[in-house]
mmCIF file with all atom_site columns, C-alpha atoms in Angstrom:
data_model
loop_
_atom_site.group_PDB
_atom_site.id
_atom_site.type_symbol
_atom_site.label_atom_id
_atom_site.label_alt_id
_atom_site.label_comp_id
_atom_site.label_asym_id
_atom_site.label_entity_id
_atom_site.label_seq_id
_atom_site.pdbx_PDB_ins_code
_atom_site.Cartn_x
_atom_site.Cartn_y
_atom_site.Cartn_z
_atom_site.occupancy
_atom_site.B_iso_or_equiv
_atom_site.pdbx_formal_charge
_atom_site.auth_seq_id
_atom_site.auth_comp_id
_atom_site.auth_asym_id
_atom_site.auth_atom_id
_atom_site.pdbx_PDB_model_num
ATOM 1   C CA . UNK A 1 1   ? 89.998 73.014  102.227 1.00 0.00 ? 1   UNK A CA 1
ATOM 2   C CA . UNK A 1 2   ? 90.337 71.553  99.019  1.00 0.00 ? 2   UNK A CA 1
ATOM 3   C CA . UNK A 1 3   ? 87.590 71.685  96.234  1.00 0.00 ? 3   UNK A CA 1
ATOM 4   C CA . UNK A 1 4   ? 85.760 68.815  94.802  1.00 0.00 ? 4   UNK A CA 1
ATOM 5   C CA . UNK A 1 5   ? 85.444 69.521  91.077  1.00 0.00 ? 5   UNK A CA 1
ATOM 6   C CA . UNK A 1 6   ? 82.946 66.487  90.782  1.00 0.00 ? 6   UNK A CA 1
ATOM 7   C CA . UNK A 1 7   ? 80.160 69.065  92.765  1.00 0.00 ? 7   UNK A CA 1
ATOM 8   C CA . UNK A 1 8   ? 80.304 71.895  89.724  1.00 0.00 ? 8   UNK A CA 1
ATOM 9   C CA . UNK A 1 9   ? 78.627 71.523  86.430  1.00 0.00 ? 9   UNK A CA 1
ATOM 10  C CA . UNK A 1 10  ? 78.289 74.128  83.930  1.00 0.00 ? 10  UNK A CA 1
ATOM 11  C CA . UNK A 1 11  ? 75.594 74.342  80.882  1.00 0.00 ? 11  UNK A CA 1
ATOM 12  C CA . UNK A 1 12  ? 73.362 76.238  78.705  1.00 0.00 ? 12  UNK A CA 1
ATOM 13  C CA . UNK A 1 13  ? 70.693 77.458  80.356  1.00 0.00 ? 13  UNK A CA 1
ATOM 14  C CA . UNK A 1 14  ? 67.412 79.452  78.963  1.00 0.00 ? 14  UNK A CA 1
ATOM 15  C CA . UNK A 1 15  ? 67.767 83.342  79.507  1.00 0.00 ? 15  UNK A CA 1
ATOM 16  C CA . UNK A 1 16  ? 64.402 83.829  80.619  1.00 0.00 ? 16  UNK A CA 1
ATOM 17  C CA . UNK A 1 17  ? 64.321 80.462  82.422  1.00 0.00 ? 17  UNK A CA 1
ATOM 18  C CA . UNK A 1 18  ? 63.096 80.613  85.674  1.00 0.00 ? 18  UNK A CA 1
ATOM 19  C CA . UNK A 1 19  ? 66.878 79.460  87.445  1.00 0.00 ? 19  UNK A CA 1
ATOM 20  C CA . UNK A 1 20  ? 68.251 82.171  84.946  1.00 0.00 ? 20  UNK A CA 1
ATOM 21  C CA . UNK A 1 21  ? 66.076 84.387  86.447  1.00 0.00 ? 21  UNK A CA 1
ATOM 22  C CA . UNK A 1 22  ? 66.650 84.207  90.109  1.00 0.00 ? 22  UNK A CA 1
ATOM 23  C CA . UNK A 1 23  ? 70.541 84.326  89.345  1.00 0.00 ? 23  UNK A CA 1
ATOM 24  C CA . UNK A 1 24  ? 69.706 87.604  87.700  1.00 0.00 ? 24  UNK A CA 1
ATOM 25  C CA . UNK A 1 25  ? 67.815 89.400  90.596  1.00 0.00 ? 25  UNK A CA 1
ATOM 26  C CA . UNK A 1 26  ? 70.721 88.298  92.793  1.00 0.00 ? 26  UNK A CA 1
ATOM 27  C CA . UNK A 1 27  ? 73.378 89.269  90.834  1.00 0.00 ? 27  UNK A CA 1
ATOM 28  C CA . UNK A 1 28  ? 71.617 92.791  89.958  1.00 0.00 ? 28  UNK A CA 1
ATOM 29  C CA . UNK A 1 29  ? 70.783 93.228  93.237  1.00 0.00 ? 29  UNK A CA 1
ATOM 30  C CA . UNK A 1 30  ? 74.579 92.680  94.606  1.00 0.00 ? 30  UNK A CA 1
ATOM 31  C CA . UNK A 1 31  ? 75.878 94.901  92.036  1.00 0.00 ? 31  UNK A CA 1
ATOM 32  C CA . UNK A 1 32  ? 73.552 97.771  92.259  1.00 0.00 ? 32  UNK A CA 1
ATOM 33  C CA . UNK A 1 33  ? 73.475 97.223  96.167  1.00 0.00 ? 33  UNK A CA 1
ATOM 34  C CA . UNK A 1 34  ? 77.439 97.949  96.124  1.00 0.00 ? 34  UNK A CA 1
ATOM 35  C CA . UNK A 1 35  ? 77.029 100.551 93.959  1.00 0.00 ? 35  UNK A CA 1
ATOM 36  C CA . UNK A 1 36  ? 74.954 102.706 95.969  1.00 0.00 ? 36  UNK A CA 1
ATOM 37  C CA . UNK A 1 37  ? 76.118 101.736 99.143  1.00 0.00 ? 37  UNK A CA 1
ATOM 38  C CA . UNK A 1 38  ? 79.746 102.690 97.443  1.00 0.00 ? 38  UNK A CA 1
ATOM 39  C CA . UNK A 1 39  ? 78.537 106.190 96.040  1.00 0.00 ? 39  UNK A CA 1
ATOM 40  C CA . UNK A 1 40  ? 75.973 107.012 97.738  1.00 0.00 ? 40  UNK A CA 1
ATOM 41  C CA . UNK A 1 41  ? 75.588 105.351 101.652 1.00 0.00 ? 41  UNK A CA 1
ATOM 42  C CA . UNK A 1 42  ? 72.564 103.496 100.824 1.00 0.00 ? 42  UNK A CA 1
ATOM 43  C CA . UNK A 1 43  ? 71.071 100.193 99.257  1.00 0.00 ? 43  UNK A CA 1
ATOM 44  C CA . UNK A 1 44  ? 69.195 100.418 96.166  1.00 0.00 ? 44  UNK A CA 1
ATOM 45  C CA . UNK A 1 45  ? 66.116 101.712 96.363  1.00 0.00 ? 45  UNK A CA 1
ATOM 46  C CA . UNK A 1 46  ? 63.579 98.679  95.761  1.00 0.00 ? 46  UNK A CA 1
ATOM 47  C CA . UNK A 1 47  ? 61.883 100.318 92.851  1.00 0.00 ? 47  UNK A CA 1
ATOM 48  C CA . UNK A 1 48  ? 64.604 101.187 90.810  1.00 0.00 ? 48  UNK A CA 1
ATOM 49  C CA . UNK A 1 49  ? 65.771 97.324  91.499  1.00 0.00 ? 49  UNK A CA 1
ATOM 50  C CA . UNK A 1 50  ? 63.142 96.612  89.816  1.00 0.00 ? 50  UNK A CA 1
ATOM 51  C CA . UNK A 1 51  ? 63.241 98.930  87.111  1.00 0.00 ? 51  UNK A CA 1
ATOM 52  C CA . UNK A 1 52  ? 66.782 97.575  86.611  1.00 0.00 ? 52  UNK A CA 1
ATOM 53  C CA . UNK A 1 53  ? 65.963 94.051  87.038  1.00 0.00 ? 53  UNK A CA 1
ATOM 54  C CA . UNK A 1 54  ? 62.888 94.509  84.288  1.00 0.00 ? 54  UNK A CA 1
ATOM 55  C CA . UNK A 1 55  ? 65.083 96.601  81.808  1.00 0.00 ? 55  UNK A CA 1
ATOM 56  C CA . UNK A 1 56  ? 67.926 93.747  81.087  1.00 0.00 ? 56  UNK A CA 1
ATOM 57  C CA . UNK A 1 57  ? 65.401 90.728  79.486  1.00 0.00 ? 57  UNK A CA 1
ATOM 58  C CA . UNK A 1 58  ? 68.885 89.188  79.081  1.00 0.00 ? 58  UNK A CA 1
ATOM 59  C CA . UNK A 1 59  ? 67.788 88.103  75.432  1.00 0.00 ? 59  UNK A CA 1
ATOM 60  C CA . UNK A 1 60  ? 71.046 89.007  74.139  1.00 0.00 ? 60  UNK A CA 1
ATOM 61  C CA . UNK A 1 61  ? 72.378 85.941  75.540  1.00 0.00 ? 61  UNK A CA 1
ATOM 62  C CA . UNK A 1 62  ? 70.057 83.759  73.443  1.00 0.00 ? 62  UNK A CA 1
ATOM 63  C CA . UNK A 1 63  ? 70.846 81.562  70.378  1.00 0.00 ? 63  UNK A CA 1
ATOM 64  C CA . UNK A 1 64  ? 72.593 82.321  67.760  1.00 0.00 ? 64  UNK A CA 1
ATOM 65  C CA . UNK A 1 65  ? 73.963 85.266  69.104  1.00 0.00 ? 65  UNK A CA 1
ATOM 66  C CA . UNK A 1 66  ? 74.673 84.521  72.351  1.00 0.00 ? 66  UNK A CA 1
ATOM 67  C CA . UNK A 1 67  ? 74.822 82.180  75.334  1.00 0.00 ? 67  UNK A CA 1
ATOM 68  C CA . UNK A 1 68  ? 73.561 82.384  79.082  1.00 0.00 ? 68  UNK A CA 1
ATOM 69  C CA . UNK A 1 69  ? 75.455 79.298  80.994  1.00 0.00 ? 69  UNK A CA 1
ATOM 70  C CA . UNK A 1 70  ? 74.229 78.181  84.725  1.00 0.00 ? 70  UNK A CA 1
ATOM 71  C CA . UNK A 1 71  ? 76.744 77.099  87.087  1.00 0.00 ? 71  UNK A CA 1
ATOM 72  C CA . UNK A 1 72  ? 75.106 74.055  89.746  1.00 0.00 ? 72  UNK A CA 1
ATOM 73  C CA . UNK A 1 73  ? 77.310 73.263  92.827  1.00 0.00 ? 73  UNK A CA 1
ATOM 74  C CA . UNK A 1 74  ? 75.534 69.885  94.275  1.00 0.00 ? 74  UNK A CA 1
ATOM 75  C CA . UNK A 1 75  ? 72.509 70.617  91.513  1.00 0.00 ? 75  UNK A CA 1
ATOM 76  C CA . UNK A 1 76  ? 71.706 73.658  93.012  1.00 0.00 ? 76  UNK A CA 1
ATOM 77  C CA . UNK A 1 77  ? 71.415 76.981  90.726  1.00 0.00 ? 77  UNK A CA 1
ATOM 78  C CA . UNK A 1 78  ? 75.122 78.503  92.088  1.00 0.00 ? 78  UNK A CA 1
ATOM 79  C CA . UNK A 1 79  ? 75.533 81.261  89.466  1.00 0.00 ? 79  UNK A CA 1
ATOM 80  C CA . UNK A 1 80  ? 76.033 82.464  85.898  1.00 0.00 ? 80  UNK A CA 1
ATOM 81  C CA . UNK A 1 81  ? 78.077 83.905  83.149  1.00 0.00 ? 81  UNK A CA 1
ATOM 82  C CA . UNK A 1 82  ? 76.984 84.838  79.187  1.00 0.00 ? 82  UNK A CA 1
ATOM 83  C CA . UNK A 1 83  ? 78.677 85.325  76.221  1.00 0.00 ? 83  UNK A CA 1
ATOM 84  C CA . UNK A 1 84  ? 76.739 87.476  73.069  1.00 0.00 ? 84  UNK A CA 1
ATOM 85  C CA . UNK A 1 85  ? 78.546 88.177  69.941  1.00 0.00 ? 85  UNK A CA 1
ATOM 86  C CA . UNK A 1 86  ? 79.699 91.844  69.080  1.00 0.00 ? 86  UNK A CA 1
ATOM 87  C CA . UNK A 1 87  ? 80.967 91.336  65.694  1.00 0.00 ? 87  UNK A CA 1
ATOM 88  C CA . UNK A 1 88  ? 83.034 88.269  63.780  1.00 0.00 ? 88  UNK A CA 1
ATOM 89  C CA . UNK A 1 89  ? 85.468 87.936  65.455  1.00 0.00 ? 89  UNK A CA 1
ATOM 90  C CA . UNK A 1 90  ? 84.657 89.370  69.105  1.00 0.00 ? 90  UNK A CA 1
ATOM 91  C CA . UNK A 1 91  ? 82.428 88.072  71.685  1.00 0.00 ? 91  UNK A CA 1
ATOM 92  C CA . UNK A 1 92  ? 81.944 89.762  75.184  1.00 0.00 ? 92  UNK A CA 1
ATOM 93  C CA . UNK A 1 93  ? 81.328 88.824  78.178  1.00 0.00 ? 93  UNK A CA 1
ATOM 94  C CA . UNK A 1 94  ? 78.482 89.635  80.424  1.00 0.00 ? 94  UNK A CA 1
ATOM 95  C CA . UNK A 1 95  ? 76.872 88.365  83.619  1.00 0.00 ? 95  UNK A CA 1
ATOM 96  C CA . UNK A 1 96  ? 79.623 86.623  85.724  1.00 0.00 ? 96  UNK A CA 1
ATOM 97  C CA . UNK A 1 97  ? 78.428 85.787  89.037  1.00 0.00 ? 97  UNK A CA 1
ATOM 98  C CA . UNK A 1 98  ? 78.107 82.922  91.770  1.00 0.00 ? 98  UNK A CA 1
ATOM 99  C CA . UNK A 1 99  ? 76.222 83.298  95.066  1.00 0.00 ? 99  UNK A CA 1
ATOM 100 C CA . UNK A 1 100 ? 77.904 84.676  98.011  1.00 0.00 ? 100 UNK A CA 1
ATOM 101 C CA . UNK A 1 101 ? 77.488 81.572  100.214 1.00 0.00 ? 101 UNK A CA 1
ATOM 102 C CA . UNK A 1 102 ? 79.846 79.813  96.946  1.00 0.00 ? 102 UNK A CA 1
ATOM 103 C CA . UNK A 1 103 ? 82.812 81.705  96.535  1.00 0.00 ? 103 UNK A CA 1
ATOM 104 C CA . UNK A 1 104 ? 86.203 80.472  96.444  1.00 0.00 ? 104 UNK A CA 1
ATOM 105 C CA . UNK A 1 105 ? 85.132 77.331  95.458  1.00 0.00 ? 105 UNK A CA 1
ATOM 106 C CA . UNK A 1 106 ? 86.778 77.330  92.281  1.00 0.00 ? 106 UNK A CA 1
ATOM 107 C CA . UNK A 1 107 ? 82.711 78.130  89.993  1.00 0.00 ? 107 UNK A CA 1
ATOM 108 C CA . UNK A 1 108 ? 83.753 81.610  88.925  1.00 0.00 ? 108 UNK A CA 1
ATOM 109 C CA . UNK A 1 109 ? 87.255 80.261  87.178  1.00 0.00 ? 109 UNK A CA 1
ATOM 110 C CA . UNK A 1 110 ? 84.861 76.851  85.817  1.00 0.00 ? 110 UNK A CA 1
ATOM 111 C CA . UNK A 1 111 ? 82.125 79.855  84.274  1.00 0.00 ? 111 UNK A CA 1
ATOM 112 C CA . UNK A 1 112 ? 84.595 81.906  82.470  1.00 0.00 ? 112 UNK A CA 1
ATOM 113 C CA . UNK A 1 113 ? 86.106 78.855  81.132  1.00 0.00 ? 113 UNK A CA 1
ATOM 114 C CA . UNK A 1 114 ? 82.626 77.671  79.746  1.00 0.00 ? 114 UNK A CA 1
ATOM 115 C CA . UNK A 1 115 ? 81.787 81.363  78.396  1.00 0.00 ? 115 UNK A CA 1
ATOM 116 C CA . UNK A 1 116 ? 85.027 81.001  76.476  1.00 0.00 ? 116 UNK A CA 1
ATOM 117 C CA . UNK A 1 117 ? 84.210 77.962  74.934  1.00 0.00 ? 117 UNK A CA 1
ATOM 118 C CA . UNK A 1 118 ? 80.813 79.509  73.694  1.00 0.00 ? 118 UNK A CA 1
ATOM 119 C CA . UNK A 1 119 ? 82.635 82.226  72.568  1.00 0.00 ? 119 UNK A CA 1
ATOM 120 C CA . UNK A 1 120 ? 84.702 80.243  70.343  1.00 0.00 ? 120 UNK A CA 1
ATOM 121 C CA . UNK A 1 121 ? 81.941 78.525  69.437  1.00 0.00 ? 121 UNK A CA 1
ATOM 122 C CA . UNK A 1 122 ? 80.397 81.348  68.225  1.00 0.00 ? 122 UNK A CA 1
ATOM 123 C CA . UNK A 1 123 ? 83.380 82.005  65.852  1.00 0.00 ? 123 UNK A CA 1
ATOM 124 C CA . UNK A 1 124 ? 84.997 84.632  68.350  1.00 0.00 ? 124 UNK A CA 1
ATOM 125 C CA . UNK A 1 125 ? 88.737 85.138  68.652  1.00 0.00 ? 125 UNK A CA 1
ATOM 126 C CA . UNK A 1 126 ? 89.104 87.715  71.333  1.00 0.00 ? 126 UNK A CA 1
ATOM 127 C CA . UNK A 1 127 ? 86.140 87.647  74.727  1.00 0.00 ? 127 UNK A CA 1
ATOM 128 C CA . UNK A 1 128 ? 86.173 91.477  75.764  1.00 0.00 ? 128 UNK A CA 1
ATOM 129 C CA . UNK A 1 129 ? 84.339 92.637  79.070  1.00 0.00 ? 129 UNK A CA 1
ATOM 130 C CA . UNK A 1 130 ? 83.721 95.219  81.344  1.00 0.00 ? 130 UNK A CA 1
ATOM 131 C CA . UNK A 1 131 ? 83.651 96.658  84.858  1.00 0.00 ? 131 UNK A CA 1
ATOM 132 C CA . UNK A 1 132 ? 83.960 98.417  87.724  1.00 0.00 ? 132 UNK A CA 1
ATOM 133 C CA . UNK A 1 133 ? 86.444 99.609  90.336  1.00 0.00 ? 133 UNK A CA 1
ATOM 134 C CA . UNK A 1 134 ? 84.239 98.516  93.114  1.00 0.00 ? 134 UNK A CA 1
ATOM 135 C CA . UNK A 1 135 ? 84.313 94.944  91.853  1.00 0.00 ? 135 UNK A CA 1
ATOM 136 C CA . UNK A 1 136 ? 87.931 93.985  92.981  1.00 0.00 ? 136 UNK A CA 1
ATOM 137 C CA . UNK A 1 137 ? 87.099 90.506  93.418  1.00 0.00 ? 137 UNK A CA 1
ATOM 138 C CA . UNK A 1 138 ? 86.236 90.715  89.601  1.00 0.00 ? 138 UNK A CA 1
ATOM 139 C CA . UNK A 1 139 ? 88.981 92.673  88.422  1.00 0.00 ? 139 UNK A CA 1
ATOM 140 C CA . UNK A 1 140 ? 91.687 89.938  90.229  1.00 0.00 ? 140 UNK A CA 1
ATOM 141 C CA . UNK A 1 141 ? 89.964 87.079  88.830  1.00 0.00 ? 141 UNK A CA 1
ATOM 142 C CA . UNK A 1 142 ? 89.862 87.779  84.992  1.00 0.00 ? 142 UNK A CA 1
ATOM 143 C CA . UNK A 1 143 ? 93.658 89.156  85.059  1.00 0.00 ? 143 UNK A CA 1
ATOM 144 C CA . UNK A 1 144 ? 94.318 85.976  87.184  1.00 0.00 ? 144 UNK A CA 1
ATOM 145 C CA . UNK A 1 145 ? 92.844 84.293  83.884  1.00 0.00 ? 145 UNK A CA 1
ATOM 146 C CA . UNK A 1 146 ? 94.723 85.776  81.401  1.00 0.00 ? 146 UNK A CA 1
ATOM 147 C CA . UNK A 1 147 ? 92.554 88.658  80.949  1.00 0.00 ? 147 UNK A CA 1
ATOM 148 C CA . UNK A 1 148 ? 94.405 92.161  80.090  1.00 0.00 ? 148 UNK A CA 1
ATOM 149 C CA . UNK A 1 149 ? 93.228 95.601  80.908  1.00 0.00 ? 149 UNK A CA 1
ATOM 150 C CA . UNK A 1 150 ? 92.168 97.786  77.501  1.00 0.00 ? 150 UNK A CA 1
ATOM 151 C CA . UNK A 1 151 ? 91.437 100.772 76.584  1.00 0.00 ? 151 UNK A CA 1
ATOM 152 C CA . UNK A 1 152 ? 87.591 101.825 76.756  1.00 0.00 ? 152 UNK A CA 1
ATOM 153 C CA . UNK A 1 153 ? 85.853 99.669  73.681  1.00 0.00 ? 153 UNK A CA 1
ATOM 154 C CA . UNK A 1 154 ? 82.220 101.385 75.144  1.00 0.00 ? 154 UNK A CA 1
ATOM 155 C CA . UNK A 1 155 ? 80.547 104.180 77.023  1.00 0.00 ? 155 UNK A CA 1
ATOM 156 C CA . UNK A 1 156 ? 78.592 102.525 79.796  1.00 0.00 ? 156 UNK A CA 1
ATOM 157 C CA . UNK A 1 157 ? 78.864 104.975 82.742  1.00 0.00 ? 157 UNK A CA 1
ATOM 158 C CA . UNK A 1 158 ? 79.090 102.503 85.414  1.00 0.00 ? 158 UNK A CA 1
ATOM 159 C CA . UNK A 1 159 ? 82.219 100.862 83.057  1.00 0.00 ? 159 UNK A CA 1
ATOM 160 C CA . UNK A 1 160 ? 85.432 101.747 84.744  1.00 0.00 ? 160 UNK A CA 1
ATOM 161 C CA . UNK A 1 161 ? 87.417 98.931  83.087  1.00 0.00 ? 161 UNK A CA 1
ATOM 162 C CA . UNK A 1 162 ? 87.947 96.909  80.351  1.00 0.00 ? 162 UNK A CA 1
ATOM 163 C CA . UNK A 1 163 ? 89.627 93.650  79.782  1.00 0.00 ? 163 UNK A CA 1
ATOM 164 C CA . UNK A 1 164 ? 90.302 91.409  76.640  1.00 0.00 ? 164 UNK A CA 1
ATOM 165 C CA . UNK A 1 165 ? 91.472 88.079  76.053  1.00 0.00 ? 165 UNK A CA 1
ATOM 166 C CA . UNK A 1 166 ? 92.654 86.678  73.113  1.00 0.00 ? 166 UNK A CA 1
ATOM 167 C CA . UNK A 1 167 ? 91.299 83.060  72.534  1.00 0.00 ? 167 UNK A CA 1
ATOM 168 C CA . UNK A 1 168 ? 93.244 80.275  70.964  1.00 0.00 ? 168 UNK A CA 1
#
């Protein structure tokens, strides 16, 4: 089945905006969700979702330094992806994600895209990001889009790769 363009839009969107926020708890919740289920045979824990959930505001993807963009398949909230600036010249990537029900649709290449133009807009030359093994479907889109695998630029534990792109 072929995918109608026309039915994605991509823009800004207020990190602590209410949309923002749902797309959060979903995408937290899938991550950590794999994660335990991965390492240690169980879903999270619904306390330390929160505690996860509550200690990422997402403010680093706010103005000037940063950018939170919402992804709408037929105007409904579909998923997200932010950009926040590291130094002059590099931006990173944070916060890729579209709903379950939405994949393959063509939203997570259409994000990405957006987040790079933010990150150029922002003065940034090379979009760096992070993640894990578990996250295949991650992993195969960002080399897919031109993204290479680095050497480790931080010390997150739950970072088991890193990717760069140089933007032109």
């Amino acid at each position: 089945m072929r995918t109608q363009p026309s039915l994605w839009t991509v823009a800004p969107e207020p990190y602590d905006s209410p949309v923002a926020a749902a797309l959060w708890r979903a995408y937290y919740t899938e991550v950590s969700d794999r994660w335990y289920l991965l390492h240690e045979g169980h879903s999270t824990e619904p306390a330390e979702l929160e505690r996860g959930i509550a200690a990422e505001s997402g403010d680093r993807l706010a103005p000037p330094e940063g950018q939170l963009l919402v992804a709408r398949y037929a105007d409904e909230p579909a998923g997200t992806a932010g950009v926040r600036r590291v130094d002059a010249a590099t931006a990173e990537l944070k916060r890729v994600f579209v709903r379950k029900e939405l994949r393959g649709k063509g939203g997570a290449a259409l994000l990405v895209a957006a987040a790079e133009d933010a990150a150029r807009a922002l003065g940034a030359t090379v979009l760096r990001l992070e993640t894990r093994t578990d996250l295949t479907e991650a992993r195969a889109l960002y080399a897919r889009l031109g993204y290479e695998e680095t050497e480790p630029f931080n010390d997150d534990i739950y970072a088991e790769h890193w990717f760069v792109k140089k933007l032109t």
